[in-house]
Short mmCIF file of C-alpha atoms in Angstrom, two decimals:
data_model
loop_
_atom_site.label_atom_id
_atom_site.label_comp_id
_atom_site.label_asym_id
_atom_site.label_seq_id
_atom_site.Cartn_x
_atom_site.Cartn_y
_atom_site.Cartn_z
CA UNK A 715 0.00 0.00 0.00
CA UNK A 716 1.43 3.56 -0.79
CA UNK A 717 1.63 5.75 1.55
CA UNK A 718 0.32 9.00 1.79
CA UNK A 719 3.39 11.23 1.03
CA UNK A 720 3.92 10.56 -2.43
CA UNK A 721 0.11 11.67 -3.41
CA UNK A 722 1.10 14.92 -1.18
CA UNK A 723 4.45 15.30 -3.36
CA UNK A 724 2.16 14.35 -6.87
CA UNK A 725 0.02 17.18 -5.73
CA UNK A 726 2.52 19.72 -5.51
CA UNK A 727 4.27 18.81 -8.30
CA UNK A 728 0.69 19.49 -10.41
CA UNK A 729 0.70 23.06 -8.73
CA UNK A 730 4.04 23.87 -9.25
CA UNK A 731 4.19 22.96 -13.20
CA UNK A 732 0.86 24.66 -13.63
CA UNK A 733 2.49 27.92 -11.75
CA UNK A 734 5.64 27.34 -13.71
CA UNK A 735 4.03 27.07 -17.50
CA UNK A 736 0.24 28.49 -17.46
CA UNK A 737 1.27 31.28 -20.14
CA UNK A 738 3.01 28.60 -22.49
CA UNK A 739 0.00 26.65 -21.99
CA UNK A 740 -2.83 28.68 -22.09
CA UNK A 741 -3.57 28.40 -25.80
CA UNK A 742 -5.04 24.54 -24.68
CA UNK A 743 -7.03 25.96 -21.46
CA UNK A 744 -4.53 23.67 -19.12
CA UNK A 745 -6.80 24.97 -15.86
CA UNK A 746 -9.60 22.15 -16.21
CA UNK A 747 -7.56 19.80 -17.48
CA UNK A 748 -5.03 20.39 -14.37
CA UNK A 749 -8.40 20.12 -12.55
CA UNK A 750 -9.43 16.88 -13.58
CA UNK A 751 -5.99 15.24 -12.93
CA UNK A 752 -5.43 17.35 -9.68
CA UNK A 753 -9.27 15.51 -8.25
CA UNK A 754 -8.36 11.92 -8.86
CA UNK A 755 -5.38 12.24 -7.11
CA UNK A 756 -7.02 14.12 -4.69
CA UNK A 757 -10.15 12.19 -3.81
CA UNK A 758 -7.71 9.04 -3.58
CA UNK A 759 -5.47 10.99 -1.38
CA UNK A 760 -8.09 12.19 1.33
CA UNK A 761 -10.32 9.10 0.64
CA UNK A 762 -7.76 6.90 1.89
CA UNK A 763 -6.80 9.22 4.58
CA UNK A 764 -10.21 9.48 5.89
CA UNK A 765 -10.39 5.27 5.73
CA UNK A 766 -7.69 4.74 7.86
CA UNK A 767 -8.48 6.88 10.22
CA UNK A 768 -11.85 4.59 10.50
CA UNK A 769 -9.10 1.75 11.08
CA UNK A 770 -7.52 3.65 13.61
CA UNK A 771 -10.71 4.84 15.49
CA UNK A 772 -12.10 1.36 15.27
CA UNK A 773 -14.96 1.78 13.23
CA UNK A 774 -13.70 0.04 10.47
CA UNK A 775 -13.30 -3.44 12.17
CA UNK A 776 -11.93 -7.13 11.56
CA UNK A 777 -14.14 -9.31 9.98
CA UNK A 778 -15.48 -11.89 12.56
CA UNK A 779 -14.81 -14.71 10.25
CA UNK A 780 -11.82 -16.97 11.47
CA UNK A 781 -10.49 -16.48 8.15
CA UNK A 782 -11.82 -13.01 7.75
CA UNK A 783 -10.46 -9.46 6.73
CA UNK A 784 -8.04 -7.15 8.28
CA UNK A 785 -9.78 -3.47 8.95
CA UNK A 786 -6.65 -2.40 7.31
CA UNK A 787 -8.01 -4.80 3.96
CA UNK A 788 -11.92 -3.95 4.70
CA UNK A 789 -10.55 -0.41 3.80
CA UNK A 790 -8.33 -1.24 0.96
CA UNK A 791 -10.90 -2.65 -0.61
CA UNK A 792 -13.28 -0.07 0.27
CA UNK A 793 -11.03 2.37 -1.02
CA UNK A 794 -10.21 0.28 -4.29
CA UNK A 795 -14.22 -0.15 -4.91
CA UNK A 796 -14.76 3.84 -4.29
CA UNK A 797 -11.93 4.87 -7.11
CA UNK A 798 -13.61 2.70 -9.27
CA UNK A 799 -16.86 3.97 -9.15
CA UNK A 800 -15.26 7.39 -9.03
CA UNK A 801 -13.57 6.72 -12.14
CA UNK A 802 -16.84 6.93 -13.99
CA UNK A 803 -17.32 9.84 -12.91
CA UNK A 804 -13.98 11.09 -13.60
CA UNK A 805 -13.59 9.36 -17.05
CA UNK A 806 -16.94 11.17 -18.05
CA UNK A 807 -15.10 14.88 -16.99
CA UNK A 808 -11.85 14.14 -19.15
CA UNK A 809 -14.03 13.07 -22.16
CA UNK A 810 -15.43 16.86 -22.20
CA UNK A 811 -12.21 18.40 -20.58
CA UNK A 812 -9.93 16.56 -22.99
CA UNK A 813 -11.87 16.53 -25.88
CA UNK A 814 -10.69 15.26 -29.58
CA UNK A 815 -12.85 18.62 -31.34
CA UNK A 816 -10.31 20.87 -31.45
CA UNK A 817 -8.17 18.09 -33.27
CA UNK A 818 -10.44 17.59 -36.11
CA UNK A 819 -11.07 19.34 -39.36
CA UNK A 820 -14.12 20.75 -40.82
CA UNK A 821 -12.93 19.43 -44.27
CA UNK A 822 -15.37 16.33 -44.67
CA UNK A 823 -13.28 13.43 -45.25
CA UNK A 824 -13.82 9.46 -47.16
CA UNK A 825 -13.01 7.25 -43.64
CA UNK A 826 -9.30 5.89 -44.16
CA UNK A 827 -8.55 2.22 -45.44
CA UNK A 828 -7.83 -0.35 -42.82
CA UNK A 829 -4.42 -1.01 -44.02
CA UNK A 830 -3.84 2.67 -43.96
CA UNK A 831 -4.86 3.04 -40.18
CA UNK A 832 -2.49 0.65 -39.14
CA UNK A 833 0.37 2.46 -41.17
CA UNK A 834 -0.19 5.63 -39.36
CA UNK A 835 0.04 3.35 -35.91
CA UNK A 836 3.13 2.55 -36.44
CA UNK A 837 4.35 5.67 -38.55
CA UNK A 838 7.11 7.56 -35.93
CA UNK A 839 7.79 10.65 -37.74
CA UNK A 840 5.16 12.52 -35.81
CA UNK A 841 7.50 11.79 -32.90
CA UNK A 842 10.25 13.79 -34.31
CA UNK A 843 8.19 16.69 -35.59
CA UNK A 844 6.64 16.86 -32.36
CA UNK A 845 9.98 16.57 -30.57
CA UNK A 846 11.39 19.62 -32.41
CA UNK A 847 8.65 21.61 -32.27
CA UNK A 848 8.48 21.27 -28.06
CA UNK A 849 12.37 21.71 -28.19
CA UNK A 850 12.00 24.53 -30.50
CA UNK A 851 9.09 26.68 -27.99
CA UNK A 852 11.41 25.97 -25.37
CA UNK A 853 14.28 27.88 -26.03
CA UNK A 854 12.32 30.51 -27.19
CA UNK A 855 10.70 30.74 -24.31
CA UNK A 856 13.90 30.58 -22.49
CA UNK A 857 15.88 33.11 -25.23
CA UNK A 858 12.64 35.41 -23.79
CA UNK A 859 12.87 35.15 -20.18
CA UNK A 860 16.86 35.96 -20.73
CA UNK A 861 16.15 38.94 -22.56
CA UNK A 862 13.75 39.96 -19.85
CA UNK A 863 15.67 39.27 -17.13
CA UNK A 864 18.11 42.38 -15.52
CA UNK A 865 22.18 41.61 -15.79
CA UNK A 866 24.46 42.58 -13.57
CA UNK A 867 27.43 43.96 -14.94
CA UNK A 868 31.01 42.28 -14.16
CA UNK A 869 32.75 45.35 -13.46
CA UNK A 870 31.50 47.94 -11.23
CA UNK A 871 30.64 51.82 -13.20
CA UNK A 872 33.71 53.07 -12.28
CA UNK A 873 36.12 50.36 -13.22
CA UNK A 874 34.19 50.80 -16.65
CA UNK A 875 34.72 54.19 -17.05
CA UNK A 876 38.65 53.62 -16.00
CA UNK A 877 38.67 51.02 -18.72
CA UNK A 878 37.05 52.94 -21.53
CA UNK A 879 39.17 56.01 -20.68
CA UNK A 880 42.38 53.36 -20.70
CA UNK A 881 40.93 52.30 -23.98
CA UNK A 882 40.32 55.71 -25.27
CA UNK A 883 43.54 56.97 -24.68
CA UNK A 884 45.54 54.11 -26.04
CA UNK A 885 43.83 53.91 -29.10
CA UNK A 886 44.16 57.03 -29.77
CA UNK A 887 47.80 57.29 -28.87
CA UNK A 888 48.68 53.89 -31.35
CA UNK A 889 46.67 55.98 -34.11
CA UNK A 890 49.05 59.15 -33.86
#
């Protein structure tokens, strides 16, 4: 059974890449999608919190059964049984929140050939182009957070004026 820490640490790891990339990502609305990805982990994180503290408070109990159930499996199970009915739920808000719409053209189309479908499956150029394109946003979203951000100089102001006048003056004495 996993413990509760890592579903903390998945948590803030969601929040933090949201904070960290909204403006890249805003062109594909990432909010409800971060939503719907934030709440299963969610509802499994407190859901199983909330069970074993039943455990611990006794009202989740050992089955009376000689070979019966743990409280600690009574809840696992309860807790397995509640993310899959949850999951309906869930898979029903991804279906609108991650829908295929924006994907598909208006152009009305013949449906492709079986044969065909199964080339595209297994076609990896898409891979590339995709890879190149990510890279490619990247760095210029990097190359623009450089250019925004303030740089120190190296040299204080007047060690740069004591260089430009040292500069100045031998450049113009090797000219004369």
């Amino acid at each position: 059974k996993l413990p509760p820490w890592p579903k903390m640490w998945a948590l803030y790891c969601l929040v933090i890449f949201y904070q960290a990339l909204k403006h890249e990502l805003a062109p594909i609305k990432p909010l409800p999608k971060f939503l719907c990805v934030k709440a299963v982990v969610f509802f499994s994180f407190w859901q199983g919190l909330f069970l074993n503290t039943l455990v611990l408070l006794h009202f989740i109990k050992n089955s009376k059964e000689e070979d019966g159930y743990t409280a600690e499996e009574i809840a696992d199970s309860a807790q397995n049984l509640l993310i899959c009915l949850e999951m309906f739920g869930f898979s029903i808000a991804h279906h609108i929140v991650f829908s295929y719409k924006p994907y598909v053209s208006d152009i009305p189309r013949p449906p492709p050939q079986f044969l065909t479908s199964i080339s595209h499956i297994f076609d990896m150029r898409d891979v590339g182009t995709d890879i190149r394109t990510q890279v490619g946003m990247s760095m210029q979203s990097l190359s623009r957070r450089d250019r925004k951000m303030e740089r120190k100089p190296l040299i204080s102001t007047s060690e740069h004026v004591e260089m430009e006048t040292f500069k100045t003056y031998h450049t113009t004495d090797n000219a004369t």
